[in-house]
Coordinates of N, CA and C in Angstrom, one line a residue:
X1 N 159.8 60.3 23.5 CA 159.8 61.4 22.7 C 158.8 61.6 21.8
X2 N 158.7 62.7 21.2 CA 157.4 62.2 20.4 C 158.3 62.5 19.0
X3 N 159.3 63.9 19.0 CA 160.0 63.8 17.9 C 161.3 64.0 18.2
X4 N 161.9 63.5 17.4 CA 163.3 63.6 17.2 C 164.4 64.5 15.9
X5 N 164.7 65.6 16.7 CA 165.4 66.4 15.4 C 167.4 65.9 15.6
X6 N 167.9 65.9 14.5 CA 167.4 65.0 13.4 C 168.1 64.0 13.2
X7 N 167.2 62.7 12.8 CA 167.7 60.9 12.3 C 168.9 61.4 11.6
X8 N 168.9 62.2 10.3 CA 170.1 62.3 9.3 C 171.5 62.6 9.9
X9 N 171.5 63.3 11.3 CA 172.8 64.2 11.6 C 172.9 62.4 12.0
X10 N 171.8 61.5 12.8 CA 173.0 60.4 13.2 C 173.1 59.2 11.8
X11 N 172.6 59.3 10.6 CA 172.7 58.7 9.6 C 173.7 59.3 9.0
X12 N 174.1 60.1 8.7 CA 175.9 61.0 8.1 C 177.0 60.2 9.0
X13 N 176.7 60.6 10.3 CA 177.7 60.0 11.4 C 177.8 58.1 11.0
X14 N 176.8 57.6 11.0 CA 176.8 56.1 11.2 C 177.8 55.8 9.4
X15 N 177.8 56.9 8.7 CA 178.2 56.3 7.2 C 179.6 56.4 7.2
X16 N 180.2 57.5 7.9 CA 181.1 57.1 8.3 C 182.3 56.3 9.2
X17 N 181.6 56.3 10.4 CA 180.8 55.0 11.8 C 180.9 54.0 11.4
X18 N 180.9 53.5 10.2 CA 179.9 51.8 10.3 C 179.8 51.4 11.9
X19 N 181.0 51.6 12.7 CA 180.9 50.7 14.1 C 179.6 51.3 14.7
X20 N 179.1 52.6 14.5 CA 178.0 53.6 15.5 C 177.2 52.9 15.2
X21 N 176.9 52.7 14.3 CA 175.5 52.6 13.3 C 174.4 51.9 14.1
X22 N 174.6 50.3 15.0 CA 173.6 49.8 15.4 C 173.4 50.8 17.0
X23 N 174.8 51.3 17.6 CA 174.5 52.0 19.1 C 173.7 52.9 18.6
X24 N 173.8 53.5 17.5 CA 173.0 54.6 17.4 C 171.7 54.4 16.9
X25 N 170.4 53.8 17.0 CA 169.7 53.4 15.5 C 169.1 52.6 17.7
X26 N 169.5 52.1 18.0 CA 169.0 51.4 18.6 C 169.2 52.1 19.7
X27 N 169.8 53.7 19.9 CA 170.1 54.6 21.1 C 167.9 55.6 20.3
X28 N 167.9 56.3 18.5 CA 167.1 56.2 18.2 C 165.9 55.7 19.1
X29 N 165.5 54.2 18.5 CA 164.4 53.9 19.0 C 164.2 53.6 20.7
X30 N 165.2 53.6 21.2 CA 164.7 53.9 22.7 C 164.3 55.6 23.2
X31 N 164.8 56.0 22.8 CA 164.7 57.1 22.9 C 163.3 58.1 22.4
X32 N 162.7 57.7 21.1 CA 161.5 57.9 20.3 C 160.6 57.2 21.3
X33 N 160.8 56.5 22.0 CA 159.7 55.1 22.5 C 159.4 55.1 23.9
X34 N 161.0 56.3 24.5 CA 159.9 56.6 25.6 C 159.8 58.2 26.2
X35 N 159.3 57.8 27.4 CA 158.2 59.5 27.5 C 158.5 59.8 28.8
X36 N 160.2 60.6 28.4 CA 161.3 60.7 29.5 C 160.5 62.4 29.9
X37 N 160.2 62.7 31.1 CA 160.0 63.9 31.9 C 160.6 65.1 32.7
X38 N 162.0 64.0 32.2 CA 163.1 64.6 33.7 C 163.9 64.3 32.7
X39 N 165.7 64.8 33.5 CA 167.0 63.7 33.7 C 166.8 62.4 34.4
X40 N 166.1 63.1 35.2 CA 166.3 61.4 36.2 C 165.6 60.4 35.2
X41 N 164.5 60.7 34.4 CA 164.2 59.4 33.4 C 165.1 59.3 32.6
X42 N 165.7 60.0 31.9 CA 167.0 59.4 31.8 C 167.6 58.7 31.5
X43 N 168.7 59.4 33.3 CA 169.3 58.1 34.2 C 168.9 57.0 34.3
X44 N 167.3 56.4 34.2 CA 166.8 55.5 34.8 C 167.2 54.1 34.0
X45 N 167.2 55.2 32.4 CA 167.4 54.0 31.0 C 168.9 54.3 31.1
X46 N 169.4 55.0 30.7 CA 170.7 54.7 30.7 C 171.4 55.7 32.2
X47 N 172.2 54.8 33.0 CA 173.0 55.4 34.2 C 174.3 55.8 33.7
X48 N 174.7 55.8 32.8 CA 176.3 56.1 32.5 C 176.0 58.0 31.9
X49 N 174.8 58.9 31.6 CA 174.6 59.2 30.7 C 174.9 60.3 32.2
X50 N 175.2 61.3 30.8 CA 175.6 62.7 31.9 C 175.1 64.1 31.6
X51 N 174.4 64.5 33.1 CA 173.0 65.8 33.1 C 174.4 67.1 32.6
X52 N 173.9 67.9 31.8 CA 174.3 69.6 31.6 C 173.8 70.6 31.9
X53 N 173.8 71.4 32.2 CA 172.6 72.7 31.6 C 172.2 72.3 30.7
X54 N 170.8 73.4 30.9 CA 170.2 74.1 29.7 C 169.2 72.9 29.1
X55 N 169.2 71.8 29.9 CA 168.5 70.6 29.5 C 169.2 69.1 28.3
X56 N 170.6 69.7 28.7 CA 171.3 68.9 27.4 C 171.9 67.5 28.3
X57 N 172.0 66.6 28.0 CA 172.5 65.4 28.1 C 173.4 64.5 27.3
X58 N 174.5 64.1 27.8 CA 175.7 63.5 27.1 C 175.1 62.0 27.0
X59 N 175.3 61.6 26.0 CA 175.5 59.8 26.4 C 176.7 59.2 25.8
X60 N 177.1 58.1 26.2 CA 177.8 57.2 25.7 C 177.9 56.4 25.0
X61 N 178.4 56.6 23.4 CA 177.9 55.3 22.2 C 179.0 54.5 22.7
X62 N 178.6 53.2 22.3 CA 179.7 52.0 21.9 C 180.7 52.3 23.1
X63 N 180.2 51.7 24.0 CA 181.4 51.7 25.4 C 182.3 53.6 25.6
X64 N 181.5 54.4 25.3 CA 182.4 55.6 25.5 C 183.0 56.3 24.0
X65 N 183.4 54.9 23.0 CA 184.2 55.4 22.2 C 183.5 56.5 21.2
X66 N 182.4 56.8 21.5 CA 181.5 58.0 20.7 C 180.5 59.3 21.7
X67 N 180.4 59.9 21.8 CA 179.5 60.9 22.5 C 178.2 61.6 21.6
X68 N 177.6 61.5 22.2 CA 176.3 62.2 21.7 C 175.5 62.5 22.9
X69 N 175.5 64.7 22.1 CA 175.0 65.5 22.9 C 173.8 65.6 22.0
X70 N 172.5 65.5 23.3 CA 171.1 65.6 23.0 C 170.6 66.6 23.9
X71 N 169.9 67.7 23.1 CA 168.9 68.8 24.0 C 167.7 68.5 24.1
X72 N 167.3 68.5 25.5 CA 165.9 67.7 25.7 C 164.5 69.2 26.0
X73 N 163.6 69.0 24.9 CA 162.8 70.4 25.5 C 161.8 68.5 26.5
X74 N 161.4 68.5 27.6 CA 160.9 67.7 28.0 C 159.2 67.9 27.8
X75 N 158.9 69.5 29.0 CA 157.4 69.9 27.6 C 157.0 69.2 26.4
X76 N 158.0 69.7 25.9 CA 157.0 69.4 24.2 C 157.7 67.8 23.8
X77 N 158.0 67.4 24.6 CA 158.8 66.1 24.0 C 159.7 66.0 22.8
X78 N 160.9 67.0 22.9 CA 161.4 67.1 21.8 C 162.8 66.5 22.2
X79 N 163.5 66.4 21.6 CA 165.0 66.3 21.8 C 165.0 66.7 19.9
X80 N 166.8 67.6 20.8 CA 167.3 68.1 19.4 C 169.3 67.2 19.1
X81 N 169.5 67.0 18.7 CA 170.7 66.0 18.6 C 171.5 67.4 18.2
X82 N 172.6 67.9 19.2 CA 173.1 68.5 19.1 C 175.1 68.5 18.4
X83 N 174.9 67.4 18.6 CA 176.6 66.9 18.9 C 176.8 65.3 18.6
X84 N 177.7 64.6 17.1 CA 177.4 63.2 17.4 C 179.2 63.2 17.3
X85 N 180.1 62.3 18.0 CA 181.6 62.3 17.5 C 182.0 61.6 18.0
X86 N 183.9 61.8 17.9 CA 184.0 60.5 18.7 C 184.5 61.2 20.1
X87 N 184.9 60.4 21.0 CA 185.6 61.3 22.1 C 186.8 62.3 22.4
X88 N 187.6 62.1 21.0 CA 188.6 63.4 20.7 C 188.0 64.4 20.5
X89 N 187.1 64.3 19.7 CA 186.2 65.1 18.8 C 185.5 66.0 20.2
X90 N 184.6 65.2 20.9 CA 183.8 66.2 21.6 C 184.8 66.3 23.0
X91 N 186.3 66.0 23.5 CA 187.1 66.4 23.7 C 187.2 68.1 23.9
X92 N 187.4 68.7 22.2 CA 187.5 69.6 21.7 C 186.1 70.8 21.7
X93 N 185.4 70.2 22.1 CA 183.9 71.1 22.0 C 183.8 71.8 23.3
X94 N 182.5 72.4 23.6 CA 182.2 73.0 24.7 C 180.8 72.5 24.9
X95 N 180.7 71.0 25.7 CA 179.2 70.4 25.9 C 178.1 71.2 26.2
X96 N 178.4 72.4 27.1 CA 177.4 72.7 27.8 C 177.1 74.1 26.7
X97 N 177.3 74.3 25.8 CA 176.9 75.1 24.1 C 177.0 75.3 23.2
X98 N 176.9 74.1 23.2 CA 176.9 73.6 21.3 C 175.7 73.7 21.0

């Protein structure tokens, strides 16, 4: 990805959930250095990622303790962080529309 918007969202989260920090940093570095063109490309890197509609993908972070929703624009190689939260917080949202 050429651009991930916004790392500050991840940073704020790991400041409150320190056990997520290394996992989120690893995801960020992997995504930034990837050349994903399709959701299937993401699945080849993250087999347990869930592909949703509208370019959204749900990543399981730290063995599914946390959920990360990212909306991708594959043509522009942009990734927009839409949500990061605990599994319980994730269960309270509509992942397709957040």
